[in-house]
């Protein structure tokens, strides 16, 4: 038995192997390696085994065995989270449990506009399953080819369609959850209306696996968009982003499904680090909006609304140029720039990330205030502020000046974070809009949420997980 295996009580690993079978039990360190570090390379963990259960009954039995042995369980989906929430600790008594083998769609009811799927379904597969039934599942984000719906719900993921359809929380009708003691809560109801006491499902959405393991979810579907119009507009300045959104919303009959902010640096990064990217506009501008309108009737009205509203914005001087995608390839190029940004940043090297939200109308003010404040402590650093400005959610990332000592730059993470989060708090915002808390933002949770809020969270955690074994050391 190696050192890591001896960290858990004797006999537990054999018991777990018997529960999940040989296909569901991985103890080889090389095979586990990709699951033990996070996407950004900030966290590394170690466990004696990773479980890949194939059914809710196996998850329940494994959780019960760990609970009886006093061993922590770290649930993991596609491991695309950005705050270290799905990575176990090194040198602690923990087992990793990945849901990827639980990837069945249990039911798709087109008449009800619902899909009931296991937690390990890849998000893109769910989107495709809905489309095959002439329905639409709107959750969409850059990691959709590898993240799992269980992970999306556990982080209450946002993405690019929140403006129209809401966050993951708004898409969930019911859940099946294995509780920290191994009991199974069957709350997999597909009802649109159900006021029967506390909304238990919402406890688990955004809980980052600290209250239980989601094994299946009943989700809302929507009519499938049959017409999509995508445009890239150069803004007069940063303030014009909010003016443009108002023009688009007022003139489009609620067709705006995405409204994303991109600075020039975003385009430069993608041109440099990603293959086959085309610069969308002939001239260089500081700020851009990537806009998507969708409509469920294919009569040309959606495209006409986009053209008309952009024309109005041009006449008013809110935008100075715009390109409407004339083909799927052109639209894909625009979305590859937007969705490829996190990957392009990894190629570019280290950066200090923030994922904040403020009231939508105040996002330009937030960016300007943060830029001004950071000039003093990180001179020469460039900000890459981009993202879901239509939801007031900015990915405010600070990149080191060229040639900087990276370790020294990254050592400023906490000081930079304090400045960014103080400004966010002064502006009635949130220090974590969509990525969650995980390991990365635990200190911020205690600092920026009220003592009463933290106390209520601790009370909930204690009542559902008195032994503190469900994703230990995350969130709280
Ligand atoms: P993981 O990373 O595996 O886990 C995340 C958390 O959920 C962990 O706490 C884990 O313990 C828990 N968990 C996972 N599965 C379960 C389960 N079945 N039951 C209980 N707990 C579970 N996020 C956004 O909100 N919007 C974006 O636009 C966005 N874009 C991204 C783009 C890229 C390129 C990348 C790498 C990430 C992006 N993210 C975005 C981060 C986002 O949180 C994740 O991509 C996604 O929601 C996490 O899903 P996952 O399956 O990878 O979860
Ligand atoms: C996105 O919107 C993700 O692309 C990641 O939330 C943001 O890399 C980031 O900072
Ligand atoms: Zn995002």
Coordinates of C-alpha atoms and ligand atoms in Angstrom, one line a residue:
X1 CA 0.0 0.0 0.0
X2 CA 1.4 3.4 -0.9
X3 CA 1.4 6.5 1.3
X4 CA -1.6 8.0 -0.3
X5 CA -3.7 4.8 0.1
X6 CA -2.7 4.6 3.8
X7 CA -4.3 8.0 4.3
X8 CA -7.7 6.3 4.4
X9 CA -8.9 3.6 6.8
X10 CA -7.9 0.1 6.0
X11 CA -10.5 -1.8 3.9
X12 CA -12.3 1.3 2.5
X13 CA -10.7 1.1 -0.9
X14 CA -11.7 -2.5 -1.2
X15 CA -15.2 -1.7 -0.2
X16 CA -15.4 1.1 -2.7
X17 CA -14.0 -1.0 -5.5
X18 CA -16.6 -3.6 -4.8
X19 CA -19.4 -1.0 -5.0
X20 CA -18.4 0.6 -8.3
X21 CA -16.7 -2.4 -9.9
X22 CA -13.4 -2.4 -11.7
X23 CA -14.6 0.0 -14.5
X24 CA -15.5 2.5 -11.8
X25 CA -12.4 2.4 -9.7
X26 CA -9.1 4.1 -10.7
X27 CA -6.1 4.1 -8.4
X28 CA -3.4 4.5 -11.0
X29 CA -1.8 7.9 -10.4
X30 CA -1.1 8.6 -14.1
X31 CA -4.7 7.8 -15.1
X32 CA -5.9 10.2 -12.3
X33 CA -3.4 13.0 -13.1
X34 CA -5.7 15.1 -15.4
X35 CA -8.3 15.0 -12.7
X36 CA -6.0 16.2 -10.0
X37 CA -5.1 19.6 -11.4
X38 CA -7.4 22.4 -12.5
X39 CA -7.7 24.1 -15.9
X40 CA -5.5 27.1 -15.0
X41 CA -2.9 25.0 -13.2
X42 CA -3.4 26.8 -9.9
X43 CA -4.3 23.7 -7.8
X44 CA -3.0 20.2 -7.5
X45 CA -4.4 17.5 -5.3
X46 CA -3.7 13.8 -4.4
X47 CA -6.1 11.0 -3.6
X48 CA -5.8 7.2 -3.2
X49 CA -8.6 6.6 -5.7
X50 CA -11.0 8.1 -8.1
X51 CA -14.5 6.6 -8.4
X52 CA -16.5 6.6 -11.6
X53 CA -19.9 5.3 -10.5
X54 CA -22.4 4.3 -13.2
X55 CA -25.7 4.7 -11.2
X56 CA -27.3 6.7 -8.5
X57 CA -27.3 3.5 -6.3
X58 CA -23.5 3.3 -6.7
X59 CA -23.0 6.9 -5.8
X60 CA -25.2 6.5 -2.7
X61 CA -23.4 3.3 -1.6
X62 CA -20.0 4.9 -2.1
X63 CA -20.9 8.1 -0.2
X64 CA -22.3 6.0 2.6
X65 CA -19.1 4.0 2.8
X66 CA -17.0 7.1 2.9
X67 CA -19.2 8.7 5.5
X68 CA -19.0 5.7 7.8
X69 CA -15.2 5.7 7.4
X70 CA -15.0 9.5 8.0
X71 CA -13.4 10.2 4.6
X72 CA -14.2 13.2 2.5
X73 CA -15.7 13.1 -1.0
X74 CA -14.8 15.5 -3.8
X75 CA -17.5 15.5 -6.6
X76 CA -16.1 16.3 -10.0
X77 CA -17.7 16.9 -13.4
X78 CA -15.8 18.0 -16.5
X79 CA -13.1 19.7 -14.3
X80 CA -13.4 23.0 -16.2
X81 CA -14.2 25.1 -13.1
X82 CA -12.0 28.2 -12.5
X83 CA -11.8 28.4 -8.7
X84 CA -10.3 25.0 -7.7
X85 CA -13.6 23.7 -6.4
X86 CA -13.3 20.2 -8.0
X87 CA -9.7 19.5 -7.0
X88 CA -9.1 17.5 -3.9
X89 CA -6.5 18.7 -1.4
X90 CA -3.1 17.1 -1.2
X91 CA -2.3 15.0 1.9
X92 CA -5.9 14.8 3.2
X93 CA -8.3 12.0 3.7
X94 CA -10.3 12.4 0.5
X95 CA -11.7 10.4 -2.4
X96 CA -12.5 11.9 -5.8
X97 CA -15.8 11.0 -7.4
X98 CA -16.3 11.9 -11.1
X99 CA -19.7 11.6 -12.7
X100 CA -18.7 11.0 -16.3
X101 CA -20.1 7.5 -16.5
X102 CA -23.6 8.8 -15.5
X103 CA -24.3 10.3 -18.9
X104 CA -27.8 9.1 -19.9
X105 CA -30.7 11.2 -20.9
X106 CA -33.4 9.6 -18.9
X107 CA -36.4 11.4 -20.6
X108 CA -36.9 14.1 -23.1
X109 CA -40.5 15.2 -23.2
X110 CA -41.0 17.6 -26.1
X111 CA -44.6 18.3 -25.2
X112 CA -43.6 19.3 -21.7
X113 CA -40.5 21.2 -22.9
X114 CA -38.3 19.2 -20.4
X115 CA -35.3 17.0 -20.4
X116 CA -34.3 14.8 -17.5
X117 CA -30.6 13.8 -17.6
X118 CA -27.9 12.3 -15.5
X119 CA -25.4 14.7 -14.0
X120 CA -22.5 13.4 -16.1
X121 CA -24.0 14.5 -19.4
X122 CA -21.7 16.8 -21.3
X123 CA -23.5 20.2 -21.8
X124 CA -23.0 20.1 -25.6
X125 CA -24.6 16.6 -25.7
X126 CA -27.7 17.9 -23.9
X127 CA -27.9 20.9 -26.3
X128 CA -27.7 18.4 -29.2
X129 CA -30.3 16.1 -27.7
X130 CA -32.7 19.0 -27.3
X131 CA -32.1 20.1 -30.9
X132 CA -32.8 16.6 -32.2
X133 CA -36.2 16.9 -30.6
X134 CA -36.7 20.4 -32.2
X135 CA -36.2 22.0 -28.8
X136 CA -33.5 24.3 -27.3
X137 CA -31.5 24.1 -24.1
X138 CA -30.0 27.6 -23.8
X139 CA -27.1 27.1 -21.3
X140 CA -24.0 27.9 -23.4
X141 CA -20.4 28.6 -22.4
X142 CA -16.9 28.2 -23.8
X143 CA -16.3 24.9 -21.9
X144 CA -19.5 23.3 -23.2
X145 CA -17.7 20.5 -25.0
X146 CA -16.3 19.1 -21.7
X147 CA -18.2 20.5 -18.7
X148 CA -21.1 18.4 -17.3
X149 CA -24.6 19.5 -16.4
X150 CA -24.0 18.4 -12.8
X151 CA -21.0 20.8 -12.7
X152 CA -23.0 23.5 -14.4
X153 CA -25.7 23.3 -11.8
X154 CA -23.3 23.0 -8.9
X155 CA -21.6 26.2 -10.0
X156 CA -24.9 27.9 -11.1
X157 CA -23.1 28.5 -14.4
X158 CA -24.0 31.6 -16.5
X159 CA -22.5 31.9 -19.9
X160 CA -23.6 33.8 -23.0
X161 CA -27.4 33.4 -23.0
X162 CA -28.2 34.6 -19.5
X163 CA -29.7 37.9 -20.7
X164 CA -32.6 36.0 -22.3
X165 CA -32.8 32.7 -20.5
X166 CA -31.2 33.1 -17.1
X167 CA -28.5 31.3 -15.2
X168 CA -28.4 27.5 -14.7
X169 CA -30.6 28.0 -11.6
X170 CA -33.4 29.4 -13.7
X171 CA -33.3 26.3 -16.0
X172 CA -33.7 23.6 -13.3
X173 CA -37.1 22.1 -12.4
X174 CA -36.1 19.3 -10.2
X175 CA -33.0 17.4 -8.9
X176 CA -32.0 14.0 -7.7
X177 CA -29.3 14.3 -5.0
X178 CA -27.2 11.9 -2.9
X179 CA -26.9 13.5 0.5
X180 CA -23.7 13.5 2.6
X181 CA -24.8 10.4 4.6
X182 CA -25.6 8.4 1.4
X183 CA -29.4 8.8 1.4
X184 CA -31.0 9.7 -2.0
X185 CA -33.3 12.7 -2.3
X186 CA -35.7 12.2 -5.2
X187 CA -36.8 15.7 -6.1
X188 CA -36.8 15.0 -9.8
X189 CA -40.2 16.6 -10.4
X190 CA -40.8 18.3 -13.8
X191 CA -43.3 20.8 -12.6
X192 CA -43.4 24.5 -13.5
X193 CA -45.3 25.3 -10.3
X194 CA -44.6 23.6 -7.0
X195 CA -44.9 25.7 -3.9
X196 CA -44.6 23.0 -1.3
X197 CA -42.3 24.4 1.4
X198 CA -38.7 25.4 1.0
X199 CA -37.2 25.2 -2.5
X200 CA -34.7 22.5 -1.6
X201 CA -33.4 22.1 -5.2
X202 CA -32.0 25.6 -5.0
X203 CA -29.8 24.7 -2.0
X204 CA -27.8 22.4 -4.2
X205 CA -27.6 24.7 -7.2
X206 CA -24.4 26.8 -6.8
X207 CA -23.4 24.8 -3.7
X208 CA -20.2 23.5 -5.5
X209 CA -20.8 20.0 -4.3
X210 CA -20.6 20.9 -0.6
X211 CA -24.1 19.8 0.3
X212 CA -24.5 16.7 -1.7
X213 CA -23.9 15.1 -5.1
X214 CA -26.4 15.9 -7.9
X215 CA -27.0 12.7 -9.8
X216 CA -29.7 13.8 -12.2
X217 CA -31.7 17.0 -13.1
X218 CA -35.0 17.8 -14.8
X219 CA -34.4 20.9 -17.0
X220 CA -36.5 23.4 -18.9
X221 CA -36.4 23.4 -22.7
X222 CA -37.5 26.3 -25.0
X223 CA -38.7 26.7 -28.6
X224 CA -35.7 26.2 -31.0
X225 CA -34.5 29.5 -32.5
X226 CA -34.9 29.2 -36.3
X227 CA -33.2 32.5 -37.1
X228 CA -30.0 33.8 -35.7
X229 CA -28.3 37.1 -36.5
X230 CA -24.8 37.8 -35.2
X231 CA -22.9 41.1 -35.3
X232 CA -19.7 42.7 -34.2
X233 CA -20.0 46.4 -33.4
X234 CA -17.2 48.9 -32.7
X235 CA -18.3 51.2 -29.8
X236 CA -17.8 54.9 -29.7
X237 CA -16.4 54.4 -26.2
X238 CA -17.0 52.1 -23.2
X239 CA -20.1 54.0 -22.0
X240 CA -21.6 53.4 -25.4
X241 CA -22.0 49.7 -24.5
X242 CA -24.9 50.5 -22.2
X243 CA -26.5 52.9 -24.6
X244 CA -26.2 50.3 -27.4
X245 CA -27.8 47.6 -25.3
X246 CA -30.8 49.9 -24.6
X247 CA -31.2 50.6 -28.3
X248 CA -31.1 46.9 -29.2
X249 CA -33.5 45.9 -26.5
X250 CA -36.0 48.6 -27.3
X251 CA -36.0 47.9 -31.0
X252 CA -35.9 44.2 -31.2
X253 CA -39.0 42.8 -29.6
X254 CA -36.9 41.0 -27.0
X255 CA -34.7 39.2 -29.5
X256 CA -31.3 40.0 -27.9
X257 CA -29.9 36.7 -26.6
X258 CA -26.2 37.7 -26.2
X259 CA -24.5 41.0 -25.6
X260 CA -20.8 40.5 -24.9
X261 CA -18.1 43.1 -24.4
X262 CA -14.7 42.7 -26.0
X263 CA -11.7 45.1 -25.9
X264 CA -9.2 45.3 -28.7
X265 CA -6.7 43.2 -26.6
X266 CA -9.1 40.3 -26.8
X267 CA -8.9 40.2 -30.6
X268 CA -5.1 40.6 -30.5
X269 CA -4.8 37.7 -28.1
X270 CA -7.0 35.4 -30.2
X271 CA -5.2 36.4 -33.4
X272 CA -1.9 35.5 -31.8
X273 CA -2.8 32.3 -30.0
X274 CA -5.7 30.6 -31.8
X275 CA -5.7 29.1 -35.3
X276 CA -7.7 30.7 -38.2
X277 CA -9.1 33.7 -36.5
X278 CA -10.0 36.6 -38.8
X279 CA -10.0 40.2 -37.5
X280 CA -13.7 41.1 -37.8
X281 CA -13.4 44.8 -38.7
X282 CA -11.0 46.7 -41.0
X283 CA -10.0 49.4 -38.5
X284 CA -8.8 49.1 -34.9
X285 CA -11.2 50.2 -32.1
X286 CA -10.9 50.1 -28.3
X287 CA -14.2 48.5 -27.4
X288 CA -16.6 46.1 -29.2
X289 CA -19.9 44.4 -28.6
X290 CA -20.6 40.9 -29.9
X291 CA -24.3 40.8 -30.4
X292 CA -26.7 37.9 -31.1
X293 CA -30.4 38.1 -31.9
X294 CA -32.4 35.0 -32.1
X295 CA -36.0 34.4 -33.2
X296 CA -38.2 31.3 -33.3
X297 CA -39.9 32.2 -36.6
X298 CA -37.8 32.0 -39.8
X299 CA -39.3 35.0 -41.6
X300 CA -36.3 37.4 -41.8
X301 CA -37.6 39.6 -39.0
X302 CA -34.7 38.8 -36.6
X303 CA -32.0 39.8 -39.0
X304 CA -34.0 42.9 -40.1
X305 CA -34.3 44.0 -36.4
X306 CA -30.6 43.6 -35.9
X307 CA -29.9 45.7 -39.1
X308 CA -32.4 48.4 -38.1
X309 CA -31.2 48.7 -34.5
X310 CA -27.5 48.9 -35.6
X311 CA -28.4 51.5 -38.2
X312 CA -30.1 53.6 -35.4
X313 CA -27.0 53.2 -33.2
X314 CA -24.7 54.3 -36.1
X315 CA -26.9 57.4 -36.7
X316 CA -26.7 58.3 -33.1
X317 CA -23.0 57.8 -33.0
X318 CA -23.2 55.1 -30.3
X319 CA -21.3 52.7 -32.6
X320 CA -18.7 53.7 -35.2
X321 CA -18.7 50.6 -37.3
X322 CA -20.4 47.2 -37.4
X323 CA -20.2 43.9 -39.3
X324 CA -23.2 41.6 -39.5
X325 CA -22.2 38.0 -40.1
X326 CA -23.2 36.9 -43.6
X327 CA -22.5 33.2 -43.1
X328 CA -22.3 30.6 -40.4
X329 CA -18.5 30.7 -40.9
X330 CA -18.4 34.4 -40.1
X331 CA -20.6 34.0 -37.1
X332 CA -18.4 31.2 -35.9
X333 CA -15.3 33.3 -36.2
X334 CA -16.8 35.9 -33.9
X335 CA -17.8 33.3 -31.4
X336 CA -14.4 31.6 -31.5
X337 CA -12.9 35.0 -30.5
X338 CA -15.3 35.2 -27.6
X339 CA -15.3 31.6 -26.4
X340 CA -11.5 31.1 -27.1
X341 CA -10.4 33.9 -24.8
X342 CA -9.8 31.8 -21.7
X343 CA -7.7 29.4 -23.7
X344 CA -5.9 32.3 -25.4
X345 CA -5.1 33.7 -22.0
X346 CA -3.6 30.3 -20.9
X347 CA -1.3 30.4 -23.9
X348 CA -0.4 34.1 -23.1
X349 CA 0.7 33.1 -19.6
X350 CA -0.4 34.0 -16.1
X351 CA -3.0 36.6 -15.3
X352 CA -5.0 37.7 -12.3
X353 CA -8.6 36.8 -12.8
X354 CA -11.7 38.4 -11.4
X355 CA -15.3 37.6 -12.2
X356 CA -17.4 40.4 -10.8
X357 CA -20.9 41.8 -11.4
X358 CA -22.4 45.2 -10.7
X359 CA -25.7 46.7 -11.8
X360 CA -25.6 46.5 -15.6
X361 CA -25.7 50.3 -16.1
X362 CA -22.6 50.7 -13.9
X363 CA -20.2 48.3 -15.7
X364 CA -18.3 51.0 -17.6
X365 CA -17.9 53.0 -14.4
X366 CA -16.6 49.8 -12.6
X367 CA -14.0 49.2 -15.3
X368 CA -12.7 52.8 -15.3
X369 CA -12.5 52.9 -11.5
X370 CA -10.7 49.6 -11.3
X371 CA -8.2 50.6 -14.1
X372 CA -7.4 53.8 -12.3
X373 CA -7.0 52.2 -8.9
X374 CA -4.7 49.4 -10.2
X375 CA -2.4 51.8 -12.1
X376 CA -0.9 52.7 -8.7
X377 CA -0.1 49.1 -7.6
X378 CA 0.6 47.4 -10.9
X379 CA 2.0 50.0 -13.2
X380 CA 2.3 48.9 -16.8
X381 CA -0.1 46.0 -16.3
X382 CA -2.8 45.7 -18.9
X383 CA -6.4 44.9 -18.1
X384 CA -8.4 42.5 -20.2
X385 CA -12.0 43.4 -19.2
X386 CA -14.5 41.4 -21.2
X387 CA -17.6 39.3 -21.0
X388 CA -21.3 39.3 -20.2
X389 CA -21.8 43.0 -20.0
X390 CA -25.5 42.5 -20.8
X391 CA -25.7 40.8 -17.3
X392 CA -23.4 43.3 -15.6
X393 CA -20.8 40.5 -15.4
X394 CA -17.3 41.5 -16.3
X395 CA -14.2 39.2 -16.4
X396 CA -11.8 41.7 -15.2
X397 CA -8.4 40.1 -15.7
X398 CA -5.1 41.8 -15.1
X399 CA -2.2 40.8 -17.4
X400 CA 1.5 41.4 -16.5
X401 CA 3.5 44.0 -18.4
X402 CA 5.7 42.6 -21.1
X403 CA 8.9 41.1 -19.7
X404 CA 7.6 41.3 -16.1
X405 CA 8.8 38.8 -13.4
X406 CA 5.7 36.6 -13.4
X407 CA 6.1 35.3 -9.8
X408 CA 6.4 38.8 -8.5
X409 CA 3.4 39.9 -10.5
X410 CA 1.2 36.9 -9.4
X411 CA 2.3 37.6 -5.8
X412 CA 0.1 40.8 -6.0
X413 CA -3.0 38.6 -6.5
X414 CA -4.5 39.3 -3.1
X415 CA -3.7 43.1 -3.1
X416 CA -5.2 43.4 -6.6
X417 CA -8.2 41.4 -5.6
X418 CA -8.8 43.5 -2.5
X419 CA -8.9 46.7 -4.7
X420 CA -11.1 45.2 -7.3
X421 CA -13.5 43.6 -4.8
X422 CA -13.7 46.8 -2.6
X423 CA -14.8 48.8 -5.7
X424 CA -17.3 46.0 -6.6
X425 CA -18.7 46.2 -3.1
X426 CA -18.9 50.0 -3.1
X427 CA -20.9 49.6 -6.3
X428 CA -23.4 47.1 -4.8
X429 CA -21.8 44.3 -6.8
X430 CA -20.7 40.7 -6.3
X431 CA -17.1 39.5 -6.1
X432 CA -18.0 36.3 -7.8
X433 CA -20.7 36.5 -10.5
X434 CA -20.6 33.1 -12.1
X435 CA -17.5 31.1 -11.3
X436 CA -18.2 30.5 -7.6
X437 CA -16.0 30.4 -4.5
X438 CA -14.2 27.0 -4.5
X439 CA -10.8 27.3 -2.9
X440 CA -9.8 30.6 -4.6
X441 CA -12.4 32.9 -3.1
X442 CA -13.1 31.6 0.4
X443 CA -11.5 34.5 2.1
X444 CA -13.5 36.9 0.0
X445 CA -16.8 35.2 0.9
X446 CA -16.1 35.9 4.6
X447 CA -15.0 39.4 3.9
X448 CA -17.7 40.6 1.5
X449 CA -20.8 38.6 2.6
X450 CA -22.4 39.7 5.9
X451 CA -21.7 37.8 9.1
X452 CA -25.4 36.8 9.1
X453 CA -25.2 35.4 5.6
X454 CA -22.1 33.4 6.4
X455 CA -23.7 32.2 9.6
X456 CA -26.8 31.0 7.7
X457 CA -24.6 29.2 5.2
X458 CA -22.7 27.5 8.0
X459 CA -25.9 26.4 9.6
X460 CA -27.1 24.9 6.4
X461 CA -23.8 23.1 5.8
X462 CA -23.8 21.7 9.4
X463 CA -27.4 20.5 9.2
X464 CA -26.9 18.6 5.9
X465 CA -23.3 17.6 6.4
X466 CA -22.6 17.5 10.1
X467 CA -19.3 15.6 9.6
X468 CA -18.1 18.1 7.0
X469 CA -17.2 15.3 4.5
X470 CA -18.8 16.7 1.3
X471 CA -16.2 18.6 -0.7
X472 CA -14.4 19.6 2.4
X473 CA -12.6 23.0 2.5
X474 CA -14.5 24.4 -0.4
X475 CA -16.8 27.5 -0.3
X476 CA -16.8 27.8 3.6
Ligands
LIG1 P1 -16.2 20.9 -12.3 O1 -15.2 21.9 -12.6 O2 -15.8 19.5 -12.4 O3 -16.8 21.2 -10.9 C1 -17.2 22.4 -10.5 C2 -17.8 22.4 -9.1 O4 -19.0 21.6 -9.1 C3 -17.0 21.7 -8.0 O5 -17.3 22.2 -6.8 C4 -17.4 20.2 -8.0 O6 -17.2 19.6 -6.8 C5 -18.9 20.4 -8.3 N1 -19.6 19.3 -9.0 C6 -19.4 18.9 -10.2 N2 -20.3 17.9 -10.5 C7 -21.1 17.8 -9.5 C8 -22.2 17.0 -9.2 N3 -22.7 16.1 -10.0 N4 -22.8 17.1 -7.9 C9 -22.3 18.0 -7.0 N5 -21.3 18.8 -7.3 C10 -20.7 18.7 -8.5 N6 -18.6 29.5 -16.2 C11 -19.6 30.3 -16.4 O7 -20.5 30.4 -15.5 N7 -19.8 31.0 -17.5 C12 -19.0 30.9 -18.6 O8 -19.2 31.5 -19.6 C13 -17.9 30.0 -18.4 N8 -17.0 29.8 -19.4 C14 -15.9 29.0 -19.3 C15 -15.1 28.9 -20.4 C16 -14.0 28.0 -20.2 C17 -13.0 27.8 -21.4 C18 -13.7 27.4 -19.0 C19 -12.5 26.5 -18.8 C20 -14.6 27.5 -17.9 C21 -15.7 28.3 -18.0 N9 -16.6 28.5 -17.0 C22 -17.7 29.3 -17.2 C23 -16.4 27.9 -15.7 C24 -17.5 27.0 -15.3 O9 -17.8 27.0 -13.9 C25 -17.5 25.6 -15.8 O10 -17.1 25.5 -17.1 C26 -18.7 24.7 -15.6 O11 -19.9 25.2 -15.1 C27 -18.2 23.7 -14.6 O12 -18.7 22.4 -14.9 P2 -17.8 21.1 -14.8 O13 -18.6 20.0 -15.1 O14 -16.5 21.3 -15.5 O15 -17.5 21.2 -13.2
LIG2 C1 -16.0 33.2 -20.0 O1 -17.0 33.9 -20.0 C2 -15.6 32.5 -18.8 O2 -15.3 33.1 -21.1 C3 -14.2 32.6 -18.4 O3 -16.5 32.8 -17.8 C4 -13.7 34.0 -18.1 O4 -11.4 33.5 -18.5 C5 -12.2 34.2 -17.9 O5 -11.8 35.1 -17.2
LIG3 ZN1 -18.1 34.1 -18.3

